[in-house]
PDB file of C-alpha atoms in Angstrom:
ATOM      1  CA  UNK A   1      18.281 -37.829   9.681  1.00  0.00           C
ATOM      2  CA  UNK A   2      14.501 -37.769  10.003  1.00  0.00           C
ATOM      3  CA  UNK A   3      14.147 -37.100   6.122  1.00  0.00           C
ATOM      4  CA  UNK A   4      17.061 -39.714   5.226  1.00  0.00           C
ATOM      5  CA  UNK A   5      15.556 -42.501   7.665  1.00  0.00           C
ATOM      6  CA  UNK A   6      11.594 -41.955   7.030  1.00  0.00           C
ATOM      7  CA  UNK A   7      11.041 -45.357   8.438  1.00  0.00           C
ATOM      8  CA  UNK A   8      13.241 -46.167  11.406  1.00  0.00           C
ATOM      9  CA  UNK A   9      11.270 -45.193  14.422  1.00  0.00           C
ATOM     10  CA  UNK A  10      14.357 -45.066  16.655  1.00  0.00           C
ATOM     11  CA  UNK A  11      15.762 -42.145  14.362  1.00  0.00           C
ATOM     12  CA  UNK A  12      12.542 -40.410  14.960  1.00  0.00           C
ATOM     13  CA  UNK A  13      12.479 -41.014  18.482  1.00  0.00           C
ATOM     14  CA  UNK A  14      15.672 -39.706  19.108  1.00  0.00           C
ATOM     15  CA  UNK A  15      15.176 -36.581  16.587  1.00  0.00           C
ATOM     16  CA  UNK A  16      12.156 -35.712  18.255  1.00  0.00           C
ATOM     17  CA  UNK A  17      13.587 -36.095  21.801  1.00  0.00           C
ATOM     18  CA  UNK A  18      16.514 -33.845  20.590  1.00  0.00           C
ATOM     19  CA  UNK A  19      14.142 -31.262  19.540  1.00  0.00           C
ATOM     20  CA  UNK A  20      12.199 -31.648  22.755  1.00  0.00           C
ATOM     21  CA  UNK A  21      15.133 -30.791  24.903  1.00  0.00           C
ATOM     22  CA  UNK A  22      16.441 -27.886  22.571  1.00  0.00           C
ATOM     23  CA  UNK A  23      13.042 -26.235  22.729  1.00  0.00           C
ATOM     24  CA  UNK A  24      12.952 -26.725  26.541  1.00  0.00           C
ATOM     25  CA  UNK A  25      16.274 -25.408  27.219  1.00  0.00           C
ATOM     26  CA  UNK A  26      16.134 -22.055  25.267  1.00  0.00           C
ATOM     27  CA  UNK A  27      13.039 -20.243  24.024  1.00  0.00           C
ATOM     28  CA  UNK A  28      14.773 -18.548  21.389  1.00  0.00           C
ATOM     29  CA  UNK A  29      16.372 -21.789  20.086  1.00  0.00           C
ATOM     30  CA  UNK A  30      12.932 -23.327  20.090  1.00  0.00           C
ATOM     31  CA  UNK A  31      11.377 -20.229  17.930  1.00  0.00           C
ATOM     32  CA  UNK A  32      14.331 -20.479  15.244  1.00  0.00           C
ATOM     33  CA  UNK A  33      14.023 -24.252  15.246  1.00  0.00           C
ATOM     34  CA  UNK A  34      10.307 -23.687  14.341  1.00  0.00           C
ATOM     35  CA  UNK A  35      11.167 -21.095  11.979  1.00  0.00           C
ATOM     36  CA  UNK A  36      13.435 -23.516  10.215  1.00  0.00           C
ATOM     37  CA  UNK A  37      11.510 -26.749   9.670  1.00  0.00           C
ATOM     38  CA  UNK A  38      11.373 -28.277  12.999  1.00  0.00           C
ATOM     39  CA  UNK A  39       7.592 -28.297  13.069  1.00  0.00           C
ATOM     40  CA  UNK A  40       7.359 -29.642   9.628  1.00  0.00           C
ATOM     41  CA  UNK A  41       9.388 -32.638  10.644  1.00  0.00           C
ATOM     42  CA  UNK A  42       7.862 -33.293  14.085  1.00  0.00           C
ATOM     43  CA  UNK A  43       4.715 -33.678  12.321  1.00  0.00           C
ATOM     44  CA  UNK A  44       5.946 -35.701   9.715  1.00  0.00           C
ATOM     45  CA  UNK A  45       7.341 -37.959  12.569  1.00  0.00           C
ATOM     46  CA  UNK A  46       4.096 -38.151  14.364  1.00  0.00           C
ATOM     47  CA  UNK A  47       2.399 -39.193  11.155  1.00  0.00           C
ATOM     48  CA  UNK A  48       4.850 -41.664  10.134  1.00  0.00           C
ATOM     49  CA  UNK A  49       5.190 -43.424  13.438  1.00  0.00           C
ATOM     50  CA  UNK A  50       1.684 -43.195  15.155  1.00  0.00           C
ATOM     51  CA  UNK A  51       1.965 -46.502  16.852  1.00  0.00           C
ATOM     52  CA  UNK A  52       5.329 -45.425  18.455  1.00  0.00           C
ATOM     53  CA  UNK A  53       4.586 -44.198  22.103  1.00  0.00           C
ATOM     54  CA  UNK A  54       7.891 -42.263  22.680  1.00  0.00           C
ATOM     55  CA  UNK A  55       8.189 -40.701  19.379  1.00  0.00           C
ATOM     56  CA  UNK A  56       4.368 -39.153  20.121  1.00  0.00           C
ATOM     57  CA  UNK A  57       5.459 -38.218  23.606  1.00  0.00           C
ATOM     58  CA  UNK A  58       9.003 -36.476  22.490  1.00  0.00           C
ATOM     59  CA  UNK A  59       7.005 -34.828  19.591  1.00  0.00           C
ATOM     60  CA  UNK A  60       4.326 -33.380  22.030  1.00  0.00           C
ATOM     61  CA  UNK A  61       7.145 -32.295  24.232  1.00  0.00           C
ATOM     62  CA  UNK A  62       8.793 -30.010  21.381  1.00  0.00           C
ATOM     63  CA  UNK A  63       5.472 -28.734  20.164  1.00  0.00           C
ATOM     64  CA  UNK A  64       4.687 -28.002  23.478  1.00  0.00           C
ATOM     65  CA  UNK A  65       7.809 -25.745  23.989  1.00  0.00           C
ATOM     66  CA  UNK A  66       7.666 -24.418  20.543  1.00  0.00           C
ATOM     67  CA  UNK A  67       4.239 -23.316  20.715  1.00  0.00           C
ATOM     68  CA  UNK A  68       5.358 -21.373  24.134  1.00  0.00           C
ATOM     69  CA  UNK A  69       8.112 -19.793  22.654  1.00  0.00           C
ATOM     70  CA  UNK A  70       6.397 -17.537  20.227  1.00  0.00           C
ATOM     71  CA  UNK A  71       3.005 -16.723  18.429  1.00  0.00           C
ATOM     72  CA  UNK A  72       4.699 -17.364  14.896  1.00  0.00           C
ATOM     73  CA  UNK A  73       5.458 -21.033  16.177  1.00  0.00           C
ATOM     74  CA  UNK A  74       1.981 -21.595  17.576  1.00  0.00           C
ATOM     75  CA  UNK A  75       0.457 -20.421  14.409  1.00  0.00           C
ATOM     76  CA  UNK A  76       2.779 -22.567  12.059  1.00  0.00           C
ATOM     77  CA  UNK A  77       2.271 -25.677  14.404  1.00  0.00           C
ATOM     78  CA  UNK A  78      -1.429 -25.177  13.815  1.00  0.00           C
ATOM     79  CA  UNK A  79      -1.472 -24.698  10.277  1.00  0.00           C
ATOM     80  CA  UNK A  80       0.379 -27.687   9.659  1.00  0.00           C
ATOM     81  CA  UNK A  81      -1.924 -29.751  11.489  1.00  0.00           C
ATOM     82  CA  UNK A  82      -0.031 -30.190  14.824  1.00  0.00           C
ATOM     83  CA  UNK A  83      -3.179 -30.130  16.855  1.00  0.00           C
ATOM     84  CA  UNK A  84      -4.745 -32.685  15.083  1.00  0.00           C
ATOM     85  CA  UNK A  85      -1.381 -34.859  14.985  1.00  0.00           C
ATOM     86  CA  UNK A  86      -1.460 -34.254  18.977  1.00  0.00           C
ATOM     87  CA  UNK A  87      -5.235 -35.354  19.318  1.00  0.00           C
ATOM     88  CA  UNK A  88      -4.211 -38.469  17.253  1.00  0.00           C
ATOM     89  CA  UNK A  89      -1.290 -39.353  19.635  1.00  0.00           C
ATOM     90  CA  UNK A  90      -3.997 -38.651  22.663  1.00  0.00           C
ATOM     91  CA  UNK A  91      -6.447 -41.177  21.440  1.00  0.00           C
ATOM     92  CA  UNK A  92      -4.037 -44.086  20.190  1.00  0.00           C
ATOM     93  CA  UNK A  93      -1.703 -44.040  23.544  1.00  0.00           C
ATOM     94  CA  UNK A  94      -4.653 -43.356  26.456  1.00  0.00           C
ATOM     95  CA  UNK A  95      -2.372 -45.757  28.407  1.00  0.00           C
ATOM     96  CA  UNK A  96       0.675 -43.409  28.385  1.00  0.00           C
ATOM     97  CA  UNK A  97       0.699 -41.000  31.256  1.00  0.00           C
ATOM     98  CA  UNK A  98       3.734 -38.947  29.900  1.00  0.00           C
ATOM     99  CA  UNK A  99       2.032 -38.577  26.486  1.00  0.00           C
ATOM    100  CA  UNK A 100      -1.222 -37.350  27.854  1.00  0.00           C
ATOM    101  CA  UNK A 101       0.510 -34.892  30.271  1.00  0.00           C
ATOM    102  CA  UNK A 102       2.461 -33.334  27.334  1.00  0.00           C
ATOM    103  CA  UNK A 103      -0.084 -33.809  24.932  1.00  0.00           C
ATOM    104  CA  UNK A 104      -2.446 -31.910  27.104  1.00  0.00           C
ATOM    105  CA  UNK A 105      -0.127 -29.238  27.914  1.00  0.00           C
ATOM    106  CA  UNK A 106       0.652 -29.129  24.104  1.00  0.00           C
ATOM    107  CA  UNK A 107      -3.070 -28.583  23.059  1.00  0.00           C
ATOM    108  CA  UNK A 108      -3.309 -25.545  25.840  1.00  0.00           C
ATOM    109  CA  UNK A 109      -0.124 -24.096  24.760  1.00  0.00           C
ATOM    110  CA  UNK A 110      -1.346 -24.069  21.042  1.00  0.00           C
ATOM    111  CA  UNK A 111      -4.647 -21.985  22.217  1.00  0.00           C
ATOM    112  CA  UNK A 112      -2.881 -19.394  23.929  1.00  0.00           C
TER     113      UNK A 112
END
């Protein structure tokens, strides 16, 4: 759905939310999702919808749980520019408490 509708913000919000919830619920599922294209999709969503705070929030949440799930996921997030995407989101949405919290948690998890 994310690839089929690259400009539809609501699709990216829901897609990132679904990945966030999946990754939060099960570390094994988070690692598998990261292995099979979820990180790429999330980073593309963040780049394509940089002004949408909720997309950024859900994306940071998904990346946070994926980064914590497996070292391979953490490395993939870093190699695909996930850290830069999170930093961009934090700067662009300084007034979003949820985003600031998840973004900082994500950056911490990506360093571990």
